[in-house]
PDB file of C-alpha atoms in Angstrom:
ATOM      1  CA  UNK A   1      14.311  89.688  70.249  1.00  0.00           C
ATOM      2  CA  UNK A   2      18.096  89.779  69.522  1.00  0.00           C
ATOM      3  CA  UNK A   3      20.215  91.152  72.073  1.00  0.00           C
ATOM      4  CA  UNK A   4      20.680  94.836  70.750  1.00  0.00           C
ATOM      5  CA  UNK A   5      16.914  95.495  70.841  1.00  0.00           C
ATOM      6  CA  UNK A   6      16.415  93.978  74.195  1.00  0.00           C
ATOM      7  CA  UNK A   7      18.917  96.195  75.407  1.00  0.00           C
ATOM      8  CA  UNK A   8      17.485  99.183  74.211  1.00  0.00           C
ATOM      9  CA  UNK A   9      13.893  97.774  75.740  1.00  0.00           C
ATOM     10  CA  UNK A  10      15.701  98.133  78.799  1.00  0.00           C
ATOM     11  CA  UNK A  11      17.016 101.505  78.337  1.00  0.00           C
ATOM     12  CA  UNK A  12      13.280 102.094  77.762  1.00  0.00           C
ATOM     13  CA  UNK A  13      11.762 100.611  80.728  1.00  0.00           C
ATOM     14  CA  UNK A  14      13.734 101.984  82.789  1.00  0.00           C
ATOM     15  CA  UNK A  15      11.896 105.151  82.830  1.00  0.00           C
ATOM     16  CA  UNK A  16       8.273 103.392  81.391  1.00  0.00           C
ATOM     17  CA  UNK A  17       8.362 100.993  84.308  1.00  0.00           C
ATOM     18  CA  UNK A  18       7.448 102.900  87.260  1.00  0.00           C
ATOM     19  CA  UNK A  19       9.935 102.348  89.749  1.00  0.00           C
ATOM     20  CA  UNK A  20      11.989 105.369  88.818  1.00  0.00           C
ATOM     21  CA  UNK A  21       9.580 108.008  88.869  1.00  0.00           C
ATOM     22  CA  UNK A  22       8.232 106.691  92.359  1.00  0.00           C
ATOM     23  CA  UNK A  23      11.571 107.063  93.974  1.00  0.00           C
ATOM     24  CA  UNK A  24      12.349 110.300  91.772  1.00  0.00           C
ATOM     25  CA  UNK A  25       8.997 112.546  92.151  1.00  0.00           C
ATOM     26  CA  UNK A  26       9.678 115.304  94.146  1.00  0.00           C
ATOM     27  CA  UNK A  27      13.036 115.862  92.233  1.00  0.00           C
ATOM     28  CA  UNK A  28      13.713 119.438  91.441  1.00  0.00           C
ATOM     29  CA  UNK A  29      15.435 121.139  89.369  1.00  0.00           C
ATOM     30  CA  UNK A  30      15.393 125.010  89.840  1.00  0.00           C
ATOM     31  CA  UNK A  31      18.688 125.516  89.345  1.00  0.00           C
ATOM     32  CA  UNK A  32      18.328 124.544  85.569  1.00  0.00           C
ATOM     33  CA  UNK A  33      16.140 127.733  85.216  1.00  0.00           C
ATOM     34  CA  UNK A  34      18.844 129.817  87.295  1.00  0.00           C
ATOM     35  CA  UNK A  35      20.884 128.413  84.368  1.00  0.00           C
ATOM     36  CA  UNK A  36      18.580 129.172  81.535  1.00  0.00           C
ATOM     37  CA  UNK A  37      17.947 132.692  82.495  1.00  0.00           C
ATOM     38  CA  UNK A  38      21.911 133.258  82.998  1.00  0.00           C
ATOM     39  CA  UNK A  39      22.511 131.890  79.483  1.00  0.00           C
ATOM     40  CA  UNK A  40      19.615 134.249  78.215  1.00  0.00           C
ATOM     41  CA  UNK A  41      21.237 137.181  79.683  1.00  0.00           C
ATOM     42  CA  UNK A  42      24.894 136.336  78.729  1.00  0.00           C
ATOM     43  CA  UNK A  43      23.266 135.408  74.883  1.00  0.00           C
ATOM     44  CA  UNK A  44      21.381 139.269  75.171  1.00  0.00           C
ATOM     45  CA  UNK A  45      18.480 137.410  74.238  1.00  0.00           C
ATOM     46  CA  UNK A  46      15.039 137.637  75.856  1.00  0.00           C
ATOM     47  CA  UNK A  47      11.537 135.537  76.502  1.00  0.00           C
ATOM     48  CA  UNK A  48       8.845 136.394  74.209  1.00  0.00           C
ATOM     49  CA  UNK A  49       5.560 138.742  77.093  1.00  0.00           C
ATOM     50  CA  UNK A  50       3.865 135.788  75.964  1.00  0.00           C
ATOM     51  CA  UNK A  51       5.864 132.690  75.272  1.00  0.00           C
ATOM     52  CA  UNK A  52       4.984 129.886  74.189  1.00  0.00           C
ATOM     53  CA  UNK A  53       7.267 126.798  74.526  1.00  0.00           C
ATOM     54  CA  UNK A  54       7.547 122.951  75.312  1.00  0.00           C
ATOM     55  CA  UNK A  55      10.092 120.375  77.164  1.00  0.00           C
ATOM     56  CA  UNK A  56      10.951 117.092  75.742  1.00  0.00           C
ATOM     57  CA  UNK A  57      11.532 114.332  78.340  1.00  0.00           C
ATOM     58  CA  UNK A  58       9.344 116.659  80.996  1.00  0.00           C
ATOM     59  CA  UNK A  59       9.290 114.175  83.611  1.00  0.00           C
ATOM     60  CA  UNK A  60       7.343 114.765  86.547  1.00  0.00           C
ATOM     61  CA  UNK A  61       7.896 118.159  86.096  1.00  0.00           C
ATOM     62  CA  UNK A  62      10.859 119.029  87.931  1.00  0.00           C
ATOM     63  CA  UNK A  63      12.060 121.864  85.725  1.00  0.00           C
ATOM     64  CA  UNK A  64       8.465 123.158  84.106  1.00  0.00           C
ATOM     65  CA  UNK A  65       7.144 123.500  87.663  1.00  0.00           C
ATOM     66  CA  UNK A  66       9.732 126.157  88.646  1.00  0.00           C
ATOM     67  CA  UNK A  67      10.191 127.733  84.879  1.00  0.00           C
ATOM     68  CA  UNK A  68       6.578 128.420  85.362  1.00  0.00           C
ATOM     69  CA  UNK A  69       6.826 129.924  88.574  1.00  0.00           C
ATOM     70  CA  UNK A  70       9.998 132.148  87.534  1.00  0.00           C
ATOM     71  CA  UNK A  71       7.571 133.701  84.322  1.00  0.00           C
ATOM     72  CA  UNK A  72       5.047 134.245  86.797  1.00  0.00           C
ATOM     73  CA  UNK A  73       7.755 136.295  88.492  1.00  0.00           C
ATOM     74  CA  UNK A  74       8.218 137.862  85.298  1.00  0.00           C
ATOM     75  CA  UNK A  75       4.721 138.990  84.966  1.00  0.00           C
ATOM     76  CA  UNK A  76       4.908 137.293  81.511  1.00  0.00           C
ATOM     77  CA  UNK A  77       1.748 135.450  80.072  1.00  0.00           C
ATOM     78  CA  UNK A  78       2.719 132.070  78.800  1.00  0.00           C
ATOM     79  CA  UNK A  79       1.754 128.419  77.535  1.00  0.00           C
ATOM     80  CA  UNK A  80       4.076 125.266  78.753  1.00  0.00           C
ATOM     81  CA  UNK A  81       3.787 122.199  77.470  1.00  0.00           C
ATOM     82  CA  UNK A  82       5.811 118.859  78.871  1.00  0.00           C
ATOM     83  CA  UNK A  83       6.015 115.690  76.678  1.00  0.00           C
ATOM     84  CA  UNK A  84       7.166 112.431  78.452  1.00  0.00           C
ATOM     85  CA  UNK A  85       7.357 108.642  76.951  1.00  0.00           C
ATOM     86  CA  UNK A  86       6.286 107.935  80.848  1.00  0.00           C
ATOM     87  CA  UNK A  87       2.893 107.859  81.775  1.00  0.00           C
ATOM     88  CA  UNK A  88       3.878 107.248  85.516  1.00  0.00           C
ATOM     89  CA  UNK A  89       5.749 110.894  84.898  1.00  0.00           C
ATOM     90  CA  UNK A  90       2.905 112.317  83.320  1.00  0.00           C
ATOM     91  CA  UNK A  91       0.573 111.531  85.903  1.00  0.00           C
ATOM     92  CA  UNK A  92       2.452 112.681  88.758  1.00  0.00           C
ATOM     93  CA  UNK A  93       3.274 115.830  86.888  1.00  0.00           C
ATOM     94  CA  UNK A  94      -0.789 115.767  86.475  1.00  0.00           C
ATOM     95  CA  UNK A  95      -1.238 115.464  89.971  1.00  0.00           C
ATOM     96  CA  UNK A  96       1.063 117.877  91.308  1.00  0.00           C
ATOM     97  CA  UNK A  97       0.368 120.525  88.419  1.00  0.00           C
ATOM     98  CA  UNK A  98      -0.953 123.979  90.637  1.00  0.00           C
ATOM     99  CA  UNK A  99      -1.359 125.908  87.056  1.00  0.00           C
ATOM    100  CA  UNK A 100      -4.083 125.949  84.854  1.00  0.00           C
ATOM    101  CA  UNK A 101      -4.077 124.133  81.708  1.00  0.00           C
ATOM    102  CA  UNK A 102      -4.171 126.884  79.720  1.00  0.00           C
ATOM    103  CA  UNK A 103      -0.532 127.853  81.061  1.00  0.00           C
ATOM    104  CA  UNK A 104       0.622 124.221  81.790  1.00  0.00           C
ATOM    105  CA  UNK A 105      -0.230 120.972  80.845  1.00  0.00           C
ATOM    106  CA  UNK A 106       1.253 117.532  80.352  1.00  0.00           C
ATOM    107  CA  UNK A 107       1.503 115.016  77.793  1.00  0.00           C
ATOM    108  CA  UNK A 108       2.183 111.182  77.041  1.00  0.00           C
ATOM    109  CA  UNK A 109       3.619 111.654  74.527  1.00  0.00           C
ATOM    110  CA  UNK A 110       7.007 112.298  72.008  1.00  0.00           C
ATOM    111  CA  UNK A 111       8.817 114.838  69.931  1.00  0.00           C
ATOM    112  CA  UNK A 112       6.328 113.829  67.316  1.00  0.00           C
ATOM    113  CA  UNK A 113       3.460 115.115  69.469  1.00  0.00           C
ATOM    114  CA  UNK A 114       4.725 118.636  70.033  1.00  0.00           C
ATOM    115  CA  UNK A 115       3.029 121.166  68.615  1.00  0.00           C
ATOM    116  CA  UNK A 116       4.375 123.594  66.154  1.00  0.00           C
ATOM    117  CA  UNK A 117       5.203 127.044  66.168  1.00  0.00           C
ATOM    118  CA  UNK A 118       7.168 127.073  69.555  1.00  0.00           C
ATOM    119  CA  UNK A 119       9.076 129.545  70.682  1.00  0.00           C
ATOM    120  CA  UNK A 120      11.419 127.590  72.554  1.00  0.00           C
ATOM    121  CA  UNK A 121      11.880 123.847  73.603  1.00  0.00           C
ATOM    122  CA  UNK A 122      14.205 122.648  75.878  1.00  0.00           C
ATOM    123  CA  UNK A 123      15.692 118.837  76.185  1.00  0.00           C
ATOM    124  CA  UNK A 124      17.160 118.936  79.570  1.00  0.00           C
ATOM    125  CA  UNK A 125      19.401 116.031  80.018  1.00  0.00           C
ATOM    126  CA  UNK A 126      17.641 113.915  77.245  1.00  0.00           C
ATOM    127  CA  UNK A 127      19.692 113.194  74.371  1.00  0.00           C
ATOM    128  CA  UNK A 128      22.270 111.055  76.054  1.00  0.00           C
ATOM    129  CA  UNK A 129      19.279 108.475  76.517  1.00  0.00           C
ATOM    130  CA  UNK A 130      17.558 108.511  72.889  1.00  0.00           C
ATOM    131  CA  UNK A 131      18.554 105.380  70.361  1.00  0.00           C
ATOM    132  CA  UNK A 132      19.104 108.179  68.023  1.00  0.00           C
ATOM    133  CA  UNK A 133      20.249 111.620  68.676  1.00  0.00           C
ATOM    134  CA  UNK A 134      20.708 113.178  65.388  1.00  0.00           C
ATOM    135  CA  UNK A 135      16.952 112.323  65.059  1.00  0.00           C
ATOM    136  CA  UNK A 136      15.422 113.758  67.775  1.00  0.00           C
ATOM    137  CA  UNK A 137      17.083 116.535  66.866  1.00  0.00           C
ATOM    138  CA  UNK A 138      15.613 116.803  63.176  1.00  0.00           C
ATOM    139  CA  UNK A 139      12.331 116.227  64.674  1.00  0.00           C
ATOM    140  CA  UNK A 140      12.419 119.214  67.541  1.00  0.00           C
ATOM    141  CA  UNK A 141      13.509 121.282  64.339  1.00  0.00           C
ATOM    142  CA  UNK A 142      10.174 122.060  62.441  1.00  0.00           C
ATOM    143  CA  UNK A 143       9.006 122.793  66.162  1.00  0.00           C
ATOM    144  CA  UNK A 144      10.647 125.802  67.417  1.00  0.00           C
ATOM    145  CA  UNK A 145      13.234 128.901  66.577  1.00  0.00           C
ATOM    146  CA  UNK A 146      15.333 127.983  69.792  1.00  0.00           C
ATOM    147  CA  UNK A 147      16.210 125.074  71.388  1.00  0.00           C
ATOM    148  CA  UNK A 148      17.875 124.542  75.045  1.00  0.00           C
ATOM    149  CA  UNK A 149      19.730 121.624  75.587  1.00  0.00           C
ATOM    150  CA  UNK A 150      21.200 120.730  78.732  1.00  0.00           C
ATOM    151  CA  UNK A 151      24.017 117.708  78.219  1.00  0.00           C
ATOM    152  CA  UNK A 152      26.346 115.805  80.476  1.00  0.00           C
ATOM    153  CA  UNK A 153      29.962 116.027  79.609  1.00  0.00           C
ATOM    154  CA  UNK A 154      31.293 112.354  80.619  1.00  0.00           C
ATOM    155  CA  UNK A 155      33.919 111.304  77.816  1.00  0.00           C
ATOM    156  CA  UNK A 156      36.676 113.154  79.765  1.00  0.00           C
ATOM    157  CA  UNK A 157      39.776 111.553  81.309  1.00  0.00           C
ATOM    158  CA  UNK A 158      38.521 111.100  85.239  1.00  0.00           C
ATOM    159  CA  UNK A 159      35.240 109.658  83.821  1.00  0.00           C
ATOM    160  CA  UNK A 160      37.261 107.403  81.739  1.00  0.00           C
ATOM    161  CA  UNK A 161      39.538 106.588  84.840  1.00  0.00           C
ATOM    162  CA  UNK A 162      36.721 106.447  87.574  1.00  0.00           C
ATOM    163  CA  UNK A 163      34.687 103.954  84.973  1.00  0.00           C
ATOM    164  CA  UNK A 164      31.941 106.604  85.578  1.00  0.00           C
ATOM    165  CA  UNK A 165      30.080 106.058  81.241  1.00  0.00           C
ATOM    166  CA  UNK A 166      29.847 102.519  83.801  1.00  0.00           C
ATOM    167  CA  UNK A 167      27.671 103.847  86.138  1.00  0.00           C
ATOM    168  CA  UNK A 168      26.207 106.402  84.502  1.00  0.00           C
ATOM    169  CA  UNK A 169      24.770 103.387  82.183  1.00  0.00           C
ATOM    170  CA  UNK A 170      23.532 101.506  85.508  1.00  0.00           C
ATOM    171  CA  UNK A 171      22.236 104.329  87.523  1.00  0.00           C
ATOM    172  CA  UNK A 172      20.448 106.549  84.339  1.00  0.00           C
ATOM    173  CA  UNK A 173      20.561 104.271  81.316  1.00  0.00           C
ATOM    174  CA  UNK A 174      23.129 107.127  79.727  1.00  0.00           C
ATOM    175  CA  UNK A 175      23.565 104.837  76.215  1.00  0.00           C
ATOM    176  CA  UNK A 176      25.596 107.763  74.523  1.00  0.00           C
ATOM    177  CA  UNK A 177      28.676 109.786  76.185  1.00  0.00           C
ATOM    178  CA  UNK A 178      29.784 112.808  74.783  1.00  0.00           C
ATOM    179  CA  UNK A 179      33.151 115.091  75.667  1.00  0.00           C
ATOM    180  CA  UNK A 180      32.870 118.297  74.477  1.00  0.00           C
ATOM    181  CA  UNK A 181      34.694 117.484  70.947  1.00  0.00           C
ATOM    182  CA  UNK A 182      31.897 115.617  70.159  1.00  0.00           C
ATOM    183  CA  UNK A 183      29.233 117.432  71.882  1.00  0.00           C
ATOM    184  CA  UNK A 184      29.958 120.463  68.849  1.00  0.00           C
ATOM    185  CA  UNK A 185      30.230 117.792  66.179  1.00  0.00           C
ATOM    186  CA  UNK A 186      26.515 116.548  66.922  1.00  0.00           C
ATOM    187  CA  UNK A 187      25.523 119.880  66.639  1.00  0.00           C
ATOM    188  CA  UNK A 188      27.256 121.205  63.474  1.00  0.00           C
ATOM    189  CA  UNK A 189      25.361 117.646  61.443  1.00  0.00           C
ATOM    190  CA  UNK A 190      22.013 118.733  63.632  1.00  0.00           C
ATOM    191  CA  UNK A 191      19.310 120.991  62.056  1.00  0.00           C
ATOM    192  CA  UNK A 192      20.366 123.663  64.666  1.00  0.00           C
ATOM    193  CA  UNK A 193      23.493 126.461  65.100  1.00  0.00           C
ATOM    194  CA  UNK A 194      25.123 126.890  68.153  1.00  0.00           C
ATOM    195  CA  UNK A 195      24.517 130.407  69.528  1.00  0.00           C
ATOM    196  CA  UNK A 196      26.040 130.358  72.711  1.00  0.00           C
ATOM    197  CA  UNK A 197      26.905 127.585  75.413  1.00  0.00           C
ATOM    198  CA  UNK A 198      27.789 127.634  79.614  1.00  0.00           C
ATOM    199  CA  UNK A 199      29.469 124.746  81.199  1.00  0.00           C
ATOM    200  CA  UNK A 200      27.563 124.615  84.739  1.00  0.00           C
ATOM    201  CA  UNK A 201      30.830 124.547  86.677  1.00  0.00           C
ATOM    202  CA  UNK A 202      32.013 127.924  85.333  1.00  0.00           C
ATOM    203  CA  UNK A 203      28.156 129.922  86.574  1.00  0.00           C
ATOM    204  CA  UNK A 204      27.794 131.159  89.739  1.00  0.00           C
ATOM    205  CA  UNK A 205      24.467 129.107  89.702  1.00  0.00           C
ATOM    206  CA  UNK A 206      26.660 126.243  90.713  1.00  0.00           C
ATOM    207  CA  UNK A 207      28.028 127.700  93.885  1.00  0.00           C
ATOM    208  CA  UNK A 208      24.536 128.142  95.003  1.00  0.00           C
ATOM    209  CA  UNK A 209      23.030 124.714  94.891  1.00  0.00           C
ATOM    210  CA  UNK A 210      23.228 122.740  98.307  1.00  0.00           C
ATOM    211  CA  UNK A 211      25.191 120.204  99.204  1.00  0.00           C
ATOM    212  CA  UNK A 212      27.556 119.220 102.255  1.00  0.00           C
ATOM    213  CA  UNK A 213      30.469 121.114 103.247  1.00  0.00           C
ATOM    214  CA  UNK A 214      32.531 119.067 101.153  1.00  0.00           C
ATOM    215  CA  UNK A 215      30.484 119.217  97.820  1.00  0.00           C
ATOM    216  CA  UNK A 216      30.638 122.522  98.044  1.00  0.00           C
ATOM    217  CA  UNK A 217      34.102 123.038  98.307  1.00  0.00           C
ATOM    218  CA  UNK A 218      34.725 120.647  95.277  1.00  0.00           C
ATOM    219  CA  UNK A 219      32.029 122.535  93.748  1.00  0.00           C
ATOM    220  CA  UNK A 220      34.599 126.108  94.081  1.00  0.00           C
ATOM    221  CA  UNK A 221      37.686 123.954  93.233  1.00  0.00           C
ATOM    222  CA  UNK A 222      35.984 123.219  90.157  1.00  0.00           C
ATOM    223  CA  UNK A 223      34.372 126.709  89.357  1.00  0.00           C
ATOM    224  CA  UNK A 224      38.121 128.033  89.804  1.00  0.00           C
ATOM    225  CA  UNK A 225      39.418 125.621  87.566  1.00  0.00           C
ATOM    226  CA  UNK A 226      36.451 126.212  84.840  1.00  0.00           C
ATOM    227  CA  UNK A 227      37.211 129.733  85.255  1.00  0.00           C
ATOM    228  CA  UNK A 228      41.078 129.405  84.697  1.00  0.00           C
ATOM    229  CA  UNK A 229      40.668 127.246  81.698  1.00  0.00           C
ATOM    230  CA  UNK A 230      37.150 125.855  80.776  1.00  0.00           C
ATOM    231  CA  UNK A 231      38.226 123.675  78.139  1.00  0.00           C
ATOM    232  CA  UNK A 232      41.055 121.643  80.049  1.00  0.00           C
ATOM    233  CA  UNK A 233      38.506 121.350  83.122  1.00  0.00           C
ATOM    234  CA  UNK A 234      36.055 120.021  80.480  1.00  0.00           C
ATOM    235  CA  UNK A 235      39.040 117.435  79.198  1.00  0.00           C
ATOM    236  CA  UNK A 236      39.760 116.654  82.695  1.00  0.00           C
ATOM    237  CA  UNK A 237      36.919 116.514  84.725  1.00  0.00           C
ATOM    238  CA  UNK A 238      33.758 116.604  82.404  1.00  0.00           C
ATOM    239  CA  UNK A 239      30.287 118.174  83.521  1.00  0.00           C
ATOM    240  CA  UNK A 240      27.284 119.581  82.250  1.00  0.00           C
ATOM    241  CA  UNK A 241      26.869 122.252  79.862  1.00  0.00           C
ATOM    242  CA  UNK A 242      23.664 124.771  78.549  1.00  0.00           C
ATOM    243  CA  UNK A 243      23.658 125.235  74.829  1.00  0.00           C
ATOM    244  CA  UNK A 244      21.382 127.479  73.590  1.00  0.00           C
ATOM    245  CA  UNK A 245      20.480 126.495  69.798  1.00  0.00           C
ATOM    246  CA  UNK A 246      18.935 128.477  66.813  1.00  0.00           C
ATOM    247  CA  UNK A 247      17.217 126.738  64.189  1.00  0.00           C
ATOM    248  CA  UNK A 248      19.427 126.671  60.639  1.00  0.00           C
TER     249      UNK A 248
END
């Protein structure tokens, strides 16, 4: 094995292996639906009464588990599906899974698995991972009319200063880093348009997650600044943002 494939074995096992998702299952990750359904509204765009969608990358469920709950809210009928090259994720996802199977049900499995005719998928926090972006993104295309990606913002100048690509590469096996530049440049070669975007820092979903007394203070210094100028806070400081994607 030369030393460019054994790197991306480890990329690999680093979420195959097991260790991960036994230290990460009861993550959670409401706030990404918070986000979702503030991107929906801003985009004057709704869910389908009786959606049907998928998530790439599902893990152990950390955002299906609460998007489910939130279209029960809804009083919307729908069908979930998660997809995950981890069968440690999928079985804990399995095992925690309070919905039937007809509404929610998990999968070994990858973008080549998902069924078609979706109405949305989302790939939260996924593509910065993947050997290959641009086809991941070709494949989730025949799938689905929308598509909901959540991506890190780290090619900025304090990531480049803090050496944070560094330890984003150590701590989540983050092989691609993407400033916002670039971010719309993988998009405009992708399958998919860009219909409508919102960095995290600028939505008032941000001020609500917890955190000490001091995180959430840095949390309003950015919101301020992403208010004041959201492109210079992205240059400067980076992020996350919410794209929501239409198939070309």
């Amino acid at each position: 094995m030369n030393q460019s494939s054994q790197n991306l074995t480890q990329v690999s096992d680093h979420y195959t292996s097991g260790a991960y998702w036994l230290e990460h299952q009861n993550s959670d990750s409401t706030y990404k639906v918070s986000l979702v359904e503030s991107l929906l509204k801003k985009s004057q765009l709704s869910l389908s009464s009786t959606l049907k969608a998928a998530e790439i990358g599902c893990g152990q469920g950390a955002f299906l588990f609460p998007f489910a709950n939130y279209l029960e809210r809804q009083g919307r009928q729908y069908k979930l599906f998660g997809y995950d090259i981890s069968s440690q994720a999928i079985l804990i996802a399995n095992d925690k899974n309070k919905h039937s199977e007809d509404t929610l049900s998990f999968f070994n499995g990858s973008a080549e698995d998902i069924p078609d005719g979706l109405d949305f998928i989302f790939c939260m926090d996924v593509l910065e991972h993947v050997e290959n972006p641009w086809q991941l993104l070709r494949s989730l295309s025949s799938k689905s009319k929308y598509l909901i990606l959540h991506l890190p913002i780290e090619q900025s100048i304090g990531h480049i200063l803090m050496q944070s690509p560094s330890q984003s590469y150590k701590t989540f096996r983050h092989i691609h880093f993407y400033s916002w530049e670039t971010a719309k440049i993988l998009l405009q070669e992708s399958p998919f348009k860009l219909l409508n975007y919102q960095f995290t820092a600028a939505s008032n979903v941000s001020l609500k997650i917890a955190g000490s007394p001091m995180i959430r203070l840095l949390r309003l210094i950015r919101y301020l600044a992403y208010k004041f100028n959201p492109y210079l806070a992205t240059m400067l400081g980076g992020g996350t943002v919410l794209l929501l994607l239409e198939n070309k």
